[in-house]
mmCIF file of C-alpha atoms in Angstrom:
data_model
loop_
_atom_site.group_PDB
_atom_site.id
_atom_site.type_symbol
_atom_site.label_atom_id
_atom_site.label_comp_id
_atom_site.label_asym_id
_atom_site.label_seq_id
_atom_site.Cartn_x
_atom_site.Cartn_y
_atom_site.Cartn_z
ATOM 1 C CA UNK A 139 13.327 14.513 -6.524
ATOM 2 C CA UNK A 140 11.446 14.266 -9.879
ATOM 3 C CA UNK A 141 8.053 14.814 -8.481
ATOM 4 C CA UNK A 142 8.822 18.073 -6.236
ATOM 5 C CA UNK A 143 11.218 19.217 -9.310
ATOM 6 C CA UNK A 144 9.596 18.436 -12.243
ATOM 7 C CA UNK A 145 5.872 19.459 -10.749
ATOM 8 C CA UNK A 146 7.269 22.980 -9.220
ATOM 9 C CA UNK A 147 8.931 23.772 -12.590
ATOM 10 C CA UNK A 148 5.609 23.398 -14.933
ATOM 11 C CA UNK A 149 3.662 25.147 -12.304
ATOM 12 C CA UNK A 150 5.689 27.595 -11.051
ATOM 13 C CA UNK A 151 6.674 28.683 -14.964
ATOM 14 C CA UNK A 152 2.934 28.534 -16.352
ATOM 15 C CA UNK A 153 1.452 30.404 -13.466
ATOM 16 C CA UNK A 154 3.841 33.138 -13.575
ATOM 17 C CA UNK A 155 3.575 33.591 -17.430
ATOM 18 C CA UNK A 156 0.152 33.442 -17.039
ATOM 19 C CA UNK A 157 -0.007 36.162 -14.788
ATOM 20 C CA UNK A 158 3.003 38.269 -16.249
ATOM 21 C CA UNK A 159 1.281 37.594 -20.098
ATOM 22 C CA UNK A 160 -2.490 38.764 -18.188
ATOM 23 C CA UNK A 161 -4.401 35.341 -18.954
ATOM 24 C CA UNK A 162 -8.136 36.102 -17.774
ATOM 25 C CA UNK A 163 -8.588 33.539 -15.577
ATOM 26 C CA UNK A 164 -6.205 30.658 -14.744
ATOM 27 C CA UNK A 165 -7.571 27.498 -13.098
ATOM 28 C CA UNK A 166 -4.965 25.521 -11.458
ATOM 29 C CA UNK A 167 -5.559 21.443 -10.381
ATOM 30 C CA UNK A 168 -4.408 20.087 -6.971
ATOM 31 C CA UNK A 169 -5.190 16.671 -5.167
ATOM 32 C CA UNK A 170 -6.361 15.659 -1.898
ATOM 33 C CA UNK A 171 -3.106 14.416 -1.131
ATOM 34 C CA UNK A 172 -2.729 17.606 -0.141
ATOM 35 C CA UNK A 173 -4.376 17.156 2.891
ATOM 36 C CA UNK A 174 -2.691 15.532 6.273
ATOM 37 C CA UNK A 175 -2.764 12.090 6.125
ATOM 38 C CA UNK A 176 -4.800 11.628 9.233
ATOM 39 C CA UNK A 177 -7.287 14.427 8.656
ATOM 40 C CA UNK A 178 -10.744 14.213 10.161
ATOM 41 C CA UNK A 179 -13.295 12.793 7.922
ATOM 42 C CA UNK A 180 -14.882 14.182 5.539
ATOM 43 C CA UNK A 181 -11.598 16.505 4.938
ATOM 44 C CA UNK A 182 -12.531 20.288 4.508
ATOM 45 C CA UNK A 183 -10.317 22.720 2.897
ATOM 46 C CA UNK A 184 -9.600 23.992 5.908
ATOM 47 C CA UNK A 185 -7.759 21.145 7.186
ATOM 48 C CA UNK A 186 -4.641 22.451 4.647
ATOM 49 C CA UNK A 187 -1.466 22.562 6.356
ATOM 50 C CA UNK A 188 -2.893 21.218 9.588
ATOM 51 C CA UNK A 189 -0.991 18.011 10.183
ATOM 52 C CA UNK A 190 1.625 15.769 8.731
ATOM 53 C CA UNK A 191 0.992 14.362 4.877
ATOM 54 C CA UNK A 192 1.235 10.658 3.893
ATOM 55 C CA UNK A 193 4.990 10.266 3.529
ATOM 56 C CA UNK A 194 4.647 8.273 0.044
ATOM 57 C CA UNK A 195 3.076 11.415 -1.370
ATOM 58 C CA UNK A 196 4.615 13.601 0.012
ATOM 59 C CA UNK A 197 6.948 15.444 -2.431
ATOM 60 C CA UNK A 198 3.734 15.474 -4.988
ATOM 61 C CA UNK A 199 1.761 16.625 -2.155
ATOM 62 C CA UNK A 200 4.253 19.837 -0.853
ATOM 63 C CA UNK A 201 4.217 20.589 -4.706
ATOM 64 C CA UNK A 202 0.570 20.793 -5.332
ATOM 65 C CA UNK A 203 0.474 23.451 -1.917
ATOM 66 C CA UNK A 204 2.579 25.485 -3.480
ATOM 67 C CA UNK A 205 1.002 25.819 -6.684
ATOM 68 C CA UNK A 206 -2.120 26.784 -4.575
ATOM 69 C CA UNK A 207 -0.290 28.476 -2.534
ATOM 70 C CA UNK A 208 1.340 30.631 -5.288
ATOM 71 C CA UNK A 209 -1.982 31.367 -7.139
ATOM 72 C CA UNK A 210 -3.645 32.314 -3.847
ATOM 73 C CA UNK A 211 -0.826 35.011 -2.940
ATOM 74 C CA UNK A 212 -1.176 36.493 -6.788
ATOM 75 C CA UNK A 213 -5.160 36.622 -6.204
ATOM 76 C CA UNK A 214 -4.652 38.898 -3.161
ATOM 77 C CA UNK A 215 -1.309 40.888 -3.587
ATOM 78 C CA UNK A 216 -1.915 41.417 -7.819
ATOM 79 C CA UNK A 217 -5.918 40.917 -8.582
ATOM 80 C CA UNK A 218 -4.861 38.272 -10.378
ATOM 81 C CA UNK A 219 -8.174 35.988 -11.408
ATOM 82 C CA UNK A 220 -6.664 32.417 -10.337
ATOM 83 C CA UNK A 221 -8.323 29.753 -8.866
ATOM 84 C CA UNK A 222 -7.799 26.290 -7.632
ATOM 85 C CA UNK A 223 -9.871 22.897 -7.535
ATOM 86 C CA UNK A 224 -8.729 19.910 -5.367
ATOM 87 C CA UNK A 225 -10.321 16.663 -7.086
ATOM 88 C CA UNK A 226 -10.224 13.092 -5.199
ATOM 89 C CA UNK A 227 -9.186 10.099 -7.272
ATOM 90 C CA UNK A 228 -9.622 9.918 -10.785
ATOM 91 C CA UNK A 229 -10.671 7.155 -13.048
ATOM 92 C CA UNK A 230 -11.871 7.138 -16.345
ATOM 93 C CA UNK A 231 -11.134 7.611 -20.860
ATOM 94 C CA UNK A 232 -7.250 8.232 -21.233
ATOM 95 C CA UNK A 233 -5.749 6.593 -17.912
ATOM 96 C CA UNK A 234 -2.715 4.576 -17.947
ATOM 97 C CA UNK A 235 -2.785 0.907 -17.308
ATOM 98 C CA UNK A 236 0.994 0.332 -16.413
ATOM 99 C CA UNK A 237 0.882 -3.229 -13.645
ATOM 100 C CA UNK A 238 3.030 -1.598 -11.186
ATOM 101 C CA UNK A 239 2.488 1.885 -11.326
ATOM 102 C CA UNK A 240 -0.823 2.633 -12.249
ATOM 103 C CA UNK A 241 -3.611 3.921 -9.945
ATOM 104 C CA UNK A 242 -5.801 1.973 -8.194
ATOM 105 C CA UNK A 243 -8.990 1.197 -10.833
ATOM 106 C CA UNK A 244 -6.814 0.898 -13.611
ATOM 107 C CA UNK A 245 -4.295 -1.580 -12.150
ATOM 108 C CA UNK A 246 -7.290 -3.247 -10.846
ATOM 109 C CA UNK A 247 -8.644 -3.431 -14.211
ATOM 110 C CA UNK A 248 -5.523 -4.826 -15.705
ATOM 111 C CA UNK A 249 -5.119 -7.758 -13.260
ATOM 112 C CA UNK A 250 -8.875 -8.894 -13.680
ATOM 113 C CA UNK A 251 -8.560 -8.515 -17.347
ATOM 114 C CA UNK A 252 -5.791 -10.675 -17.598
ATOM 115 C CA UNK A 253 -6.369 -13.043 -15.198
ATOM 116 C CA UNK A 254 -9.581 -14.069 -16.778
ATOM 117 C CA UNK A 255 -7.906 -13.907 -20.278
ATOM 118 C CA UNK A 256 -5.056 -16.325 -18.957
ATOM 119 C CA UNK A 257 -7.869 -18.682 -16.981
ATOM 120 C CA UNK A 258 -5.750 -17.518 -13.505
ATOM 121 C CA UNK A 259 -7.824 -18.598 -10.709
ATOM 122 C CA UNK A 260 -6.448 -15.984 -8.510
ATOM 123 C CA UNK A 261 -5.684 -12.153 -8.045
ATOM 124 C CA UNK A 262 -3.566 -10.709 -5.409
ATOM 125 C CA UNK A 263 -3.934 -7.314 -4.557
ATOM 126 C CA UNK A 264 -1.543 -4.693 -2.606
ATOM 127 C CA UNK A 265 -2.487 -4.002 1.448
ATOM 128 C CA UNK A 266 -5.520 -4.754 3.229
ATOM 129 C CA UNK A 267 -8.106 -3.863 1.449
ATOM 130 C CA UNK A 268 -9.767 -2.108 4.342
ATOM 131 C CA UNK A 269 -8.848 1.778 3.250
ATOM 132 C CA UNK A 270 -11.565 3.426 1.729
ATOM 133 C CA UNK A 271 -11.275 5.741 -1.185
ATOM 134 C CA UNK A 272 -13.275 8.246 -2.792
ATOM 135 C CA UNK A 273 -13.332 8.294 -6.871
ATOM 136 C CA UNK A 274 -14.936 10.771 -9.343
ATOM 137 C CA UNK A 275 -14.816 10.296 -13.157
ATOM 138 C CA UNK A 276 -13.177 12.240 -15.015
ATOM 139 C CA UNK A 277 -15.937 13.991 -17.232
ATOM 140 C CA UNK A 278 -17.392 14.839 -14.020
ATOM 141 C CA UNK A 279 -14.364 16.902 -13.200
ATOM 142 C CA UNK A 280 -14.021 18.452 -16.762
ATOM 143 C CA UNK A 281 -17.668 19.609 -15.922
ATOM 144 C CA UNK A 282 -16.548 20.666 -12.387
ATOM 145 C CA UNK A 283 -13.600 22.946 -13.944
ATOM 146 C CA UNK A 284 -15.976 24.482 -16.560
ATOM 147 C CA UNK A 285 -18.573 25.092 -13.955
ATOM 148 C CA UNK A 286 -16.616 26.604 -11.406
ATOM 149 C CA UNK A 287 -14.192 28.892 -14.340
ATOM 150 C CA UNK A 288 -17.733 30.208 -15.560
ATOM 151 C CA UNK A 289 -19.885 30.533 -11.816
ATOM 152 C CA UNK A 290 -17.285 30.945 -9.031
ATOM 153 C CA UNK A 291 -15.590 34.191 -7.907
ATOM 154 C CA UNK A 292 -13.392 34.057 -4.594
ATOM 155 C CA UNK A 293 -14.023 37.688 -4.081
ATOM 156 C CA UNK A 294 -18.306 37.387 -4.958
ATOM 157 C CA UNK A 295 -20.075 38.021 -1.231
ATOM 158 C CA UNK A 296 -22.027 34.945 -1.839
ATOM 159 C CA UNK A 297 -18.581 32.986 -2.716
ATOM 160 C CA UNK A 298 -17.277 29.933 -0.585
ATOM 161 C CA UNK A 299 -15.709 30.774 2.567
ATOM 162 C CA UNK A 300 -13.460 29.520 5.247
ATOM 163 C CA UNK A 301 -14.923 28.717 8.476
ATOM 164 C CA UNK A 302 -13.907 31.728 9.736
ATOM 165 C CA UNK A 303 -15.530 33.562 7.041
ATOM 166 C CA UNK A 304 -12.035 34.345 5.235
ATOM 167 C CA UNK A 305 -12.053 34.478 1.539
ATOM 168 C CA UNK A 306 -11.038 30.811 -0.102
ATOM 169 C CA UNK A 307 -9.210 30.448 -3.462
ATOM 170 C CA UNK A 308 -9.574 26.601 -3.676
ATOM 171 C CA UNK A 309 -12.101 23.997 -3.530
ATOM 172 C CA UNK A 310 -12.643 20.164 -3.334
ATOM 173 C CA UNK A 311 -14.281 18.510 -5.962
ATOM 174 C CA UNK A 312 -15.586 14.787 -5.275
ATOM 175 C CA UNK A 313 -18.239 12.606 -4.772
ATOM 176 C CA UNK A 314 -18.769 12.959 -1.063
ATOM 177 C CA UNK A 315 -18.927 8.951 -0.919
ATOM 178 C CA UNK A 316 -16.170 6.200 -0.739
ATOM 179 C CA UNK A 317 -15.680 2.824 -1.047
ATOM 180 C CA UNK A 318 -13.718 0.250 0.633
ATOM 181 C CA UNK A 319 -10.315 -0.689 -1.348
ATOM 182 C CA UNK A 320 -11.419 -4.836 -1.407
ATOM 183 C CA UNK A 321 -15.289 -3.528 -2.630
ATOM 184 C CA UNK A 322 -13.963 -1.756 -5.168
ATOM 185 C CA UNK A 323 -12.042 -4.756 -6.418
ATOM 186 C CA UNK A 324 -14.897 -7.506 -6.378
ATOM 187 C CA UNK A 325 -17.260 -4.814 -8.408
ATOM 188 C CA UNK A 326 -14.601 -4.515 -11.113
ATOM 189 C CA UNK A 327 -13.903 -8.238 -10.681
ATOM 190 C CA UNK A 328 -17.791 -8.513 -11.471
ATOM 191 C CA UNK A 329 -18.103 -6.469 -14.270
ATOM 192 C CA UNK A 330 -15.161 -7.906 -16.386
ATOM 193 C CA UNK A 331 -16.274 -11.554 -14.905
ATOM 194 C CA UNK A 332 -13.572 -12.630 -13.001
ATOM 195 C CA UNK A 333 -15.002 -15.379 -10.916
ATOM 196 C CA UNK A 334 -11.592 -16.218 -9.064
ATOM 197 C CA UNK A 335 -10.070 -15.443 -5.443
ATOM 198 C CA UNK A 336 -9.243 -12.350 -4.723
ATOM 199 C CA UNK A 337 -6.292 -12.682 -2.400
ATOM 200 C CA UNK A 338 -4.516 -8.946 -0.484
ATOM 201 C CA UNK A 339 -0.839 -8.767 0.188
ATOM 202 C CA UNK A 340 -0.713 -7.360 3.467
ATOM 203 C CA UNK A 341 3.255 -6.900 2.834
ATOM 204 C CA UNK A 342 2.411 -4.118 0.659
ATOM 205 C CA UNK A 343 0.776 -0.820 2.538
ATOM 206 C CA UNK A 344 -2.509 0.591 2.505
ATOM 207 C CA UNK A 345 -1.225 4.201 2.454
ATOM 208 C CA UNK A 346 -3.943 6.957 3.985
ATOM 209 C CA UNK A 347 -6.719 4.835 6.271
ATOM 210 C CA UNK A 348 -9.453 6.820 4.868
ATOM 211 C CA UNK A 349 -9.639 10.217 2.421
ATOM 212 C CA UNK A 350 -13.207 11.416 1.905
ATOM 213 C CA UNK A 351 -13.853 14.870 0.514
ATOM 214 C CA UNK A 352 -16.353 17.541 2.080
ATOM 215 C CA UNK A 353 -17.649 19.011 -1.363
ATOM 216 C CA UNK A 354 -20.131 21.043 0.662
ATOM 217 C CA UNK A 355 -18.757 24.086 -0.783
ATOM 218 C CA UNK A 356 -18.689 23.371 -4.681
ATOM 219 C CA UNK A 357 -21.936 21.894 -3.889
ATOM 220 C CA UNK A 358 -23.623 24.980 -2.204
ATOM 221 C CA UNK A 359 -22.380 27.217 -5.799
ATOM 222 C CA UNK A 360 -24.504 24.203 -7.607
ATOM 223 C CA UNK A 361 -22.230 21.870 -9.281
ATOM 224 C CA UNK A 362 -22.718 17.904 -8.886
ATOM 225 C CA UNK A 363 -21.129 15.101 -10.227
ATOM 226 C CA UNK A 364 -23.399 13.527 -12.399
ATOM 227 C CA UNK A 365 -21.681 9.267 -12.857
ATOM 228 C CA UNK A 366 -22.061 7.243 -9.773
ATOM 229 C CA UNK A 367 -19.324 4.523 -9.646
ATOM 230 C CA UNK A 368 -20.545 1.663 -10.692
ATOM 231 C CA UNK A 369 -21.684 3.254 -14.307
ATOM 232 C CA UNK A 370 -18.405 4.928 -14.229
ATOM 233 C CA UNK A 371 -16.580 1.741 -14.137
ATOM 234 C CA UNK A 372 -18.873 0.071 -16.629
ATOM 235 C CA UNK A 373 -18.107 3.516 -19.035
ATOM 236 C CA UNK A 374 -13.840 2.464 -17.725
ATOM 237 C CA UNK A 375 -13.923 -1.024 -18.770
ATOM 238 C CA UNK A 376 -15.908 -0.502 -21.795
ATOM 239 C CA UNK A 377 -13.294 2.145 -23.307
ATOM 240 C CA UNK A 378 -10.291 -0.349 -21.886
ATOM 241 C CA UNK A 379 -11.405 -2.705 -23.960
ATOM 242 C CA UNK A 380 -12.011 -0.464 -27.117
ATOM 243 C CA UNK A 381 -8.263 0.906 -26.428
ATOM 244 C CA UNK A 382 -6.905 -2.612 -26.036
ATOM 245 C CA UNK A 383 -8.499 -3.891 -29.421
ATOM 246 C CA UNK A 384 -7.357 -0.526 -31.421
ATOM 247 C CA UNK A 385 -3.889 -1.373 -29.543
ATOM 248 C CA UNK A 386 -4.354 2.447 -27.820
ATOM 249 C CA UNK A 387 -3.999 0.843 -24.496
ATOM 250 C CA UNK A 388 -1.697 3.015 -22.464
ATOM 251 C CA UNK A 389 0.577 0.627 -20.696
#
């Protein structure tokens, strides 16, 4: 209830004042959860709407569409100058490091951290380990949005299209690489020098099998994401650790 409330509220309000008050050009954030849950790899925009969504994102998910959605239908029936950018998962400066309910590389971070602080000889991590991910940094995206606000127009001739050659108001942004969950967690495990086991509690689910971005399209108007993981990560723990000394750490 929160998520589809509380997300369709602050969308739904700021897009339409945005449009009634004529902002010149509104950029509006999505997520691949978006996409069905068992879309074909690497997932193009046009695979929107074309299957069922992971159920335990779901009410974020149907939210994000219809922000999309709702700046899409303005573009076309107003001329109002909104567009849309669907980033992967994002890590990086400002995340929050809560050991339940955080996202992946911060929780990770966390339980390493404090395992090897408290001399634990073990980790356990949620699911498999086996789903693979996709991550971009987040000053990667920040360079995305200003990129694409300054160099893309959906109505240009040499804009992004669909496949079949219909105009398209959103894009993916990403890496166009992923990572297994369990590699992910021995290269954080390595950096902060956790030399334990790393144990996976298959009780606990894996959610989507795989979600890998096609970022063809970004990529074709020239924008590239400039931090590959691993010095991402380094950059992550690095600024984790400054937080956690200036007692910034969000938690």
């Amino acid at each position: 209830v929160d998520f589809l409330l509380e997300n369709i509220k602050i969308q739904t309000n700021l897009i339409e004042a945005s449009w009634k008050y004529k902002v010149k050009r509104l950029l509006f954030l999505g997520s691949s959860c978006i996409y069905p849950k068992y879309a074909p790899q690497p997932i193009k925009e046009a695979y929107l709407l074309n299957g069922a969504l992971e159920p335990t994102n779901e009410a974020y998910a149907i939210a994000k569409i219809s922000g999309i959605k709702l700046c899409e239908a303005l573009s076309i029936e107003h001329g109002f100058d909104a567009i849309s950018l669907m980033p992967t998962n994002l890590y990086g400066e400002g995340d929050y490091y809560h050991s339940q309910n955080s996202h992946v590389i911060p929780g990770l971070i966390r339980k390493f951290y404090e395992a090897k602080k408290n001399n634990i000889n073990h980790v356990t991590c949620w699911g498999t380990g086996r789903a693979k991910r996709e991550f971009l940094y987040v000053d990667d995206l920040a360079n995305a949005c200003i990129f694409t606000l300054k160099s893309w127009d959906p109505f240009s001739r040499d804009a992004p299209k669909r496949d079949n050659n219909e105009k398209l108001f959103y894009l993916n942004v990403g890496t166009g690489k992923d990572i297994q969950i369990k590699e992910l967690a021995t290269l954080i495990a390595s950096i902060i020098g956790f030399k334990g086991e790393i144990r996976w509690d298959q009780s606990k689910p894996d959610g989507t099998p795989q979600k890998l971005l096609d970022t063809r399209r970004i990529n074709q108007l020239g924008w590239e994401p400039k931090i590959d993981l691993k010095e991402g990560l380094e950059k992550t723990i690095e600024i984790f650790y400054k937080e956690l000394k200036n007692n910034q750490l969000r938690i």
